[in-house]
XYZ file of C-alpha atoms in Angstrom:
467
model
C 47.961 166.894 71.722
C 47.011 170.550 72.091
C 43.591 171.940 71.270
C 43.794 174.925 68.901
C 42.999 178.383 70.288
C 39.350 179.054 69.607
C 39.939 182.758 69.298
C 43.179 182.856 67.312
C 43.038 184.049 63.699
C 44.020 181.657 60.927
C 47.822 181.454 60.648
C 47.903 181.881 56.899
C 46.229 184.509 54.804
C 43.962 187.060 56.449
C 40.337 186.270 55.678
C 38.679 188.173 52.876
C 35.846 190.587 53.638
C 33.361 187.981 52.448
C 34.611 185.316 54.849
C 35.553 187.584 57.754
C 33.509 186.853 60.889
C 30.974 189.497 61.964
C 32.189 192.245 64.264
C 30.252 190.800 67.208
C 32.114 187.492 66.813
C 35.511 189.144 66.396
C 34.962 191.222 69.546
C 33.969 188.267 71.700
C 36.043 188.476 74.910
C 39.028 186.135 74.950
C 39.486 186.385 78.723
C 37.526 187.269 81.837
C 39.295 190.639 81.928
C 37.577 191.584 78.671
C 34.060 190.694 79.832
C 31.861 193.739 80.433
C 29.241 193.689 83.178
C 28.181 190.567 85.118
C 30.249 191.579 88.148
C 28.084 189.510 90.493
C 28.204 186.312 88.411
C 31.972 186.635 87.925
C 33.019 187.890 91.351
C 36.218 186.296 92.716
C 35.471 182.854 94.116
C 32.062 182.573 92.467
C 31.142 179.131 91.077
C 31.132 180.390 87.490
C 34.513 182.040 87.830
C 35.998 178.864 89.289
C 34.484 176.883 86.436
C 36.018 179.277 83.888
C 39.378 179.138 85.627
C 39.279 175.346 85.826
C 38.588 175.034 89.549
C 35.086 173.591 89.650
C 36.004 170.576 87.562
C 38.258 169.345 90.311
C 35.371 167.932 92.255
C 34.314 171.005 94.249
C 30.700 171.837 93.390
C 28.829 171.261 90.137
C 30.943 171.043 86.996
C 28.100 172.171 84.736
C 26.207 175.422 84.442
C 22.903 176.714 83.138
C 23.274 180.347 82.179
C 20.071 182.362 82.123
C 19.913 185.886 80.760
C 18.659 188.234 78.045
C 20.223 188.174 74.569
C 23.628 189.763 74.144
C 24.713 189.487 77.776
C 27.573 187.019 77.265
C 26.136 183.508 77.561
C 28.006 182.149 74.525
C 31.141 184.068 75.477
C 31.232 182.497 78.936
C 30.802 179.036 77.430
C 33.838 179.630 75.223
C 35.829 180.873 78.219
C 34.932 177.736 80.186
C 36.281 175.703 77.262
C 39.576 177.613 77.201
C 40.788 176.113 80.467
C 43.663 173.676 79.946
C 42.690 170.111 79.036
C 39.269 170.953 77.622
C 37.719 170.790 74.179
C 34.659 172.644 72.945
C 31.570 171.208 71.269
C 28.547 173.333 70.414
C 24.997 172.179 69.752
C 21.893 174.220 69.075
C 18.617 173.074 70.564
C 16.918 174.313 67.409
C 18.604 171.729 65.169
C 20.036 169.038 67.471
C 18.129 165.949 68.541
C 18.648 163.053 70.942
C 20.875 161.313 68.398
C 23.197 164.351 68.237
C 23.372 164.545 72.021
C 24.299 160.869 72.335
C 26.929 161.211 69.610
C 28.449 164.155 71.472
C 28.490 162.126 74.699
C 30.235 159.188 73.019
C 32.857 161.480 71.507
C 33.369 163.131 74.892
C 33.897 159.741 76.547
C 36.567 158.858 73.937
C 38.349 162.186 74.500
C 38.374 161.563 78.217
C 39.596 157.967 77.965
C 42.197 158.489 75.199
C 43.467 162.011 75.801
C 42.344 162.824 79.352
C 40.505 165.863 78.071
C 37.157 167.106 79.360
C 34.598 168.170 76.800
C 32.670 171.386 77.282
C 29.295 170.872 75.632
C 27.649 174.212 74.913
C 23.927 173.850 74.290
C 22.280 177.042 73.103
C 18.576 177.663 73.765
C 18.142 174.608 75.984
C 14.561 175.683 76.696
C 13.707 174.436 73.192
C 14.738 170.893 74.134
C 11.956 168.474 74.999
C 12.018 166.507 78.255
C 13.287 163.450 76.376
C 16.125 165.437 74.829
C 17.089 166.904 78.200
C 16.944 163.435 79.751
C 19.584 162.333 77.220
C 21.981 164.859 78.767
C 21.670 163.501 82.297
C 24.086 160.514 82.199
C 26.924 162.560 80.718
C 26.414 165.400 83.180
C 26.021 163.140 86.222
C 29.092 161.041 85.371
C 31.205 164.042 84.486
C 31.697 162.954 80.875
C 30.916 166.515 79.793
C 30.919 169.939 81.356
C 27.525 171.148 80.216
C 27.129 174.862 79.689
C 23.541 175.496 78.635
C 22.197 178.906 77.682
C 18.600 180.042 77.882
C 16.609 183.243 77.745
C 13.705 181.544 79.558
C 13.329 180.948 83.288
C 15.137 177.605 83.854
C 12.723 176.711 86.652
C 10.065 176.173 84.019
C 12.205 175.417 80.956
C 14.711 172.877 82.337
C 13.904 169.530 83.968
C 14.535 169.321 87.710
C 17.186 166.519 87.597
C 19.311 168.589 85.227
C 18.866 171.738 87.301
C 19.944 169.911 90.466
C 23.179 168.755 88.806
C 24.151 172.204 87.525
C 24.857 175.617 88.928
C 22.350 178.250 87.867
C 23.945 181.513 86.752
C 21.778 184.562 86.151
C 23.075 187.273 83.839
C 21.641 190.770 83.602
C 21.361 193.216 80.733
C 24.466 195.336 80.338
C 24.320 198.937 81.509
C 24.621 201.734 78.974
C 28.145 202.360 80.280
C 29.057 198.714 79.635
C 27.680 198.836 76.095
C 29.533 202.079 75.415
C 32.795 200.438 76.497
C 32.116 197.546 74.113
C 31.456 199.921 71.201
C 34.534 202.052 71.912
C 36.718 198.938 72.099
C 35.330 197.716 68.770
C 36.197 201.054 67.168
C 39.835 201.050 68.241
C 41.016 197.454 68.674
C 42.785 195.653 65.839
C 40.324 192.747 65.889
C 37.514 195.278 65.526
C 37.430 198.301 63.223
C 41.051 199.162 64.077
C 40.596 202.932 64.223
C 39.357 203.145 60.620
C 36.116 204.877 61.624
C 35.364 207.977 63.684
C 32.021 207.623 65.497
C 30.251 210.889 66.354
C 29.117 211.310 69.965
C 25.421 211.531 69.092
C 25.759 208.455 66.874
C 27.419 206.578 69.750
C 24.595 207.612 72.097
C 22.039 206.419 69.557
C 23.682 203.010 69.130
C 23.978 202.525 72.887
C 20.385 203.558 73.447
C 19.010 201.278 70.744
C 21.048 198.327 72.035
C 18.915 198.060 75.172
C 21.712 196.379 77.146
C 22.494 193.915 74.333
C 26.180 194.074 73.369
C 25.701 191.943 70.265
C 22.957 194.245 68.999
C 25.194 197.279 69.536
C 28.104 195.727 67.630
C 25.852 194.583 64.793
C 24.441 198.107 64.483
C 27.939 199.614 64.608
C 29.118 197.347 61.810
C 26.075 198.271 59.735
C 26.662 201.975 60.395
C 30.279 201.589 59.311
C 29.038 200.033 56.060
C 26.699 202.990 55.455
C 29.541 205.432 56.163
C 31.825 203.543 53.787
C 29.234 203.807 51.015
C 29.129 207.592 51.593
C 32.900 207.904 51.362
C 33.946 209.964 48.301
C 35.228 207.959 45.373
C 38.993 207.735 45.140
C 39.627 208.147 48.888
C 40.555 204.478 49.268
C 39.786 202.246 52.203
C 39.571 204.059 55.548
C 42.333 203.494 58.089
C 43.779 205.083 61.217
C 45.330 207.889 59.191
C 42.193 208.598 57.188
C 39.185 207.372 59.178
C 35.671 207.455 57.763
C 33.227 209.491 59.876
C 30.089 207.735 61.167
C 27.368 210.329 61.748
C 24.040 210.105 63.539
C 22.381 209.843 60.124
C 24.537 206.818 59.317
C 23.616 205.193 62.631
C 19.919 205.925 62.120
C 20.005 204.480 58.631
C 21.804 201.400 59.899
C 19.248 200.576 62.560
C 16.328 202.078 60.627
C 15.088 203.893 63.712
C 15.017 207.634 64.213
C 16.892 209.035 67.193
C 14.593 209.915 70.067
C 15.390 212.487 72.742
C 15.367 210.170 75.713
C 18.011 209.291 78.282
C 17.336 206.031 80.092
C 19.713 207.009 82.896
C 18.654 210.640 83.251
C 15.737 213.029 83.621
C 14.102 212.145 80.313
C 13.688 208.569 81.500
C 11.767 209.623 84.590
C 9.827 212.374 82.799
C 8.565 210.092 80.040
C 7.813 207.197 82.412
C 5.938 209.578 84.731
C 3.946 211.040 81.827
C 3.132 207.496 80.681
C 1.731 206.498 84.083
C -0.197 209.750 84.544
C -1.702 209.466 81.066
C -3.080 206.010 81.908
C -4.379 207.384 85.211
C -5.997 210.259 83.344
C -7.612 207.896 80.794
C -5.964 209.636 77.806
C -5.346 206.638 75.576
C -3.628 208.629 72.818
C -1.160 210.281 75.194
C -0.384 206.958 76.874
C 0.283 205.325 73.502
C 2.532 208.242 72.526
C 4.701 207.838 75.619
C 4.696 204.070 75.144
C 5.997 204.606 71.597
C 8.682 207.031 72.813
C 9.957 204.536 75.339
C 9.967 201.665 72.865
C 11.687 203.671 70.122
C 14.298 204.822 72.624
C 15.181 201.215 73.410
C 13.545 201.039 76.833
C 13.359 197.512 78.224
C 9.795 196.334 77.449
C 9.792 194.393 80.714
C 10.208 197.679 82.601
C 7.194 199.085 80.747
C 5.142 195.951 81.434
C 5.839 196.220 85.174
C 4.601 199.820 85.180
C 1.371 198.723 83.493
C 0.816 196.000 86.105
C 1.323 198.489 88.938
C -1.078 200.929 87.295
C -3.742 198.239 86.981
C -3.863 197.850 90.781
C -2.985 201.375 91.873
C -5.317 203.271 89.541
C -8.059 200.745 88.643
C -8.174 197.769 91.042
C -11.759 196.685 91.762
C -13.278 199.200 89.337
C -12.228 196.686 86.656
C -10.493 193.586 88.097
C -9.814 192.295 84.588
C -7.332 195.121 83.997
C -4.840 193.399 86.301
C -5.399 190.101 84.487
C -4.632 191.774 81.156
C -1.565 193.527 82.564
C -0.101 190.380 84.139
C -0.755 188.390 80.973
C 0.999 191.123 78.998
C 4.003 191.052 81.325
C 4.434 187.291 80.863
C 3.836 187.469 77.117
C 6.428 190.221 76.680
C 9.023 188.098 78.498
C 8.303 185.171 76.184
C 8.032 187.007 72.872
C 10.274 190.062 73.019
C 10.441 192.916 70.552
C 9.202 193.952 68.078
C 5.971 191.956 68.539
C 5.840 192.859 72.244
C 4.766 196.381 71.268
C 1.335 195.023 70.314
C 0.871 193.295 73.651
C 1.966 196.363 75.600
C -0.326 198.593 73.555
C -3.319 196.330 74.275
C -2.666 196.469 78.014
C -2.189 200.247 77.892
C -5.492 200.730 76.057
C -7.255 198.512 78.643
C -5.831 200.546 81.524
C -6.796 203.831 79.883
C -10.383 202.873 79.054
C -11.087 201.153 82.387
C -12.986 203.035 85.111
C -10.624 204.309 87.790
C -10.561 203.723 91.545
C -7.724 204.198 94.016
C -9.746 202.727 96.895
C -7.463 199.687 97.235
C -4.355 201.898 97.063
C -5.570 204.233 99.817
C -6.853 201.328 101.937
C -3.535 199.503 102.146
C -1.745 202.818 102.692
C -3.953 203.622 105.672
C -3.515 200.124 107.118
C 0.270 200.336 106.817
C 0.245 203.791 108.428
C -1.559 202.408 111.483
C 0.869 199.495 111.795
C 3.859 201.852 111.554
C 2.263 204.032 114.224
C 2.347 201.050 116.598
C -1.363 200.310 116.495
C -2.651 196.758 116.561
C -2.667 194.827 119.808
C -3.098 191.146 120.461
C -4.943 189.077 117.898
C -8.443 188.339 119.249
C -8.396 184.990 121.023
C -10.857 183.182 118.732
C -8.748 184.007 115.676
C -5.471 182.601 116.914
C -3.880 179.447 115.570
C -5.009 176.086 116.860
C -2.243 176.002 119.442
C -3.440 179.193 121.129
C -7.140 179.474 120.209
C -9.476 179.152 123.140
C -12.951 177.765 123.440
C -15.656 179.771 125.156
C -15.245 179.913 128.902
C -11.518 179.087 128.916
C -9.572 181.545 131.121
C -7.382 183.991 129.242
C -5.094 186.905 129.973
C -6.321 189.692 132.283
C -8.765 191.973 130.436
C -9.171 189.559 127.531
C -12.680 188.669 126.410
C -13.306 184.946 126.168
C -14.919 183.779 122.993
C -15.255 180.933 120.542
C -14.338 181.166 116.902
C -17.388 181.221 114.659
C -16.813 179.237 111.459
C -18.227 181.405 108.693
C -19.505 178.487 106.625
C -21.682 177.336 109.508
C -23.708 180.560 109.181
C -26.675 180.647 106.826
C -25.139 183.490 104.800
C -21.505 182.323 105.304
C -20.718 185.556 107.156
C -19.773 185.397 110.827
C -20.499 188.336 113.125
C -17.410 188.486 115.320
C -14.413 190.720 116.015
C -11.537 190.251 113.588
C -9.429 193.327 114.317
C -7.396 193.877 117.506
C -9.200 195.821 120.227
C -7.460 199.137 119.561
C -8.406 198.987 115.860
C -11.939 197.666 116.258
C -13.325 200.730 114.500
C -10.739 200.898 111.712
C -12.202 202.016 108.400
C -9.683 201.598 105.569
C -11.474 200.535 102.416
C -14.113 202.744 100.796
C -15.310 201.392 97.434
C -16.165 203.955 94.800
C -19.276 203.980 92.674
C -17.382 203.340 89.438
C -17.301 200.392 87.108
C -17.413 196.948 88.663
C -16.652 198.395 92.110
C -20.029 200.146 92.083
C -21.642 196.723 92.293
C -19.686 196.052 95.491
C -20.786 199.170 97.441
C -24.021 197.780 98.822
C -22.448 194.421 99.699
C -19.546 196.215 101.392
C -22.001 198.209 103.541
C -23.980 195.107 104.406
C -20.843 193.112 105.294
C -19.526 195.947 107.450
C -22.751 196.050 109.449
C -23.140 192.270 109.596
C -19.564 191.465 110.679
C -19.268 194.200 113.259
C -22.648 193.520 114.851
C -22.079 192.135 118.306
C -23.576 188.655 118.604
C -26.210 187.980 121.269
């Protein structure tokens, strides 16, 4: 008994336009050779590649996989490719609609297929992070006993979204967003290949650049936008011209692409100078406290399809580099925004990013922490910093007062800060050659202004020689 080809068209009549699968489905790779990007995950000999080629099911390594990556990077495609290996059948469940009962039914059917037809079942579970612990527990017996080859997809970090027993029985595969070059290859293939648009449309270069840019590394988004743009171009085709084909293709202009994705083209190249210019202007506007300019550059990056996670990381860095102790809550807001963006995604993420940007802009500024760590690192790189003072060493090497030490080394006993009335111990913490080091200088701005007097008092108290 042979399982039908998952990717083969129906043998009879060609499907009508109403029943034809979307372009993104038709262009799904039918072999590893057609997969764009993911070179690391699919390198020769990698666990995922062996699983796709049928090697991992032979008892070498885990026979199940949890695939983690952003949308449109090939998680569903790879599950289908795993199922294409000889002697396998494919079953798909969605964590949005499936429950424990559906999982158990799939396991029972898989056991029958194995016992009656010697076929392994590939169970593809989309969005596994939506499964409760009880639902994930229902998967364990089938995975552990090899009844199914589980291929689970998630856009969330599996460390937090998947139960530990299931993680330990599966290989974890991390996918990355496609590069612009990868997405461009996908779009060009869809334009020319028979399963795609079959040469019936001529995509202008600026329209191609716009679609690639707006895709943000998501191949499915690019193909969906291309199909929509082709529909707009078809509507603009003069009456009586007939359906477009290779001999009379319909042009897809930038205006068609813009209308399809409902976003105006923005002059911005994520791989070139514009990327660095706009990102630099964004950071400097936050540093300069110009909230309107910072929001403008934020909008330019978002409208150009910049990865919101990249933007969130820049905001976090700014919160420490430009603000730090002048407003410690700026870092809390920035980190919260970074996590929220990863969980929510666009378009709502724009609100979270904007809130963090406004906080950074309005906060008082201080680069005291930035300059302090820079000065400390410069001294270390210059070879400064001798032996750790004896009282500060670990328990195995710390010495009590009066115990002989190395030549020239001062004996001393560690003073436990909490034994002091003010919980501040006057003793030497720095190595001898850096005893006078002076890295951190708080500025009289914002919250940090409150710390100036305490910093001065601590400096004098700690560095006062006891006795």
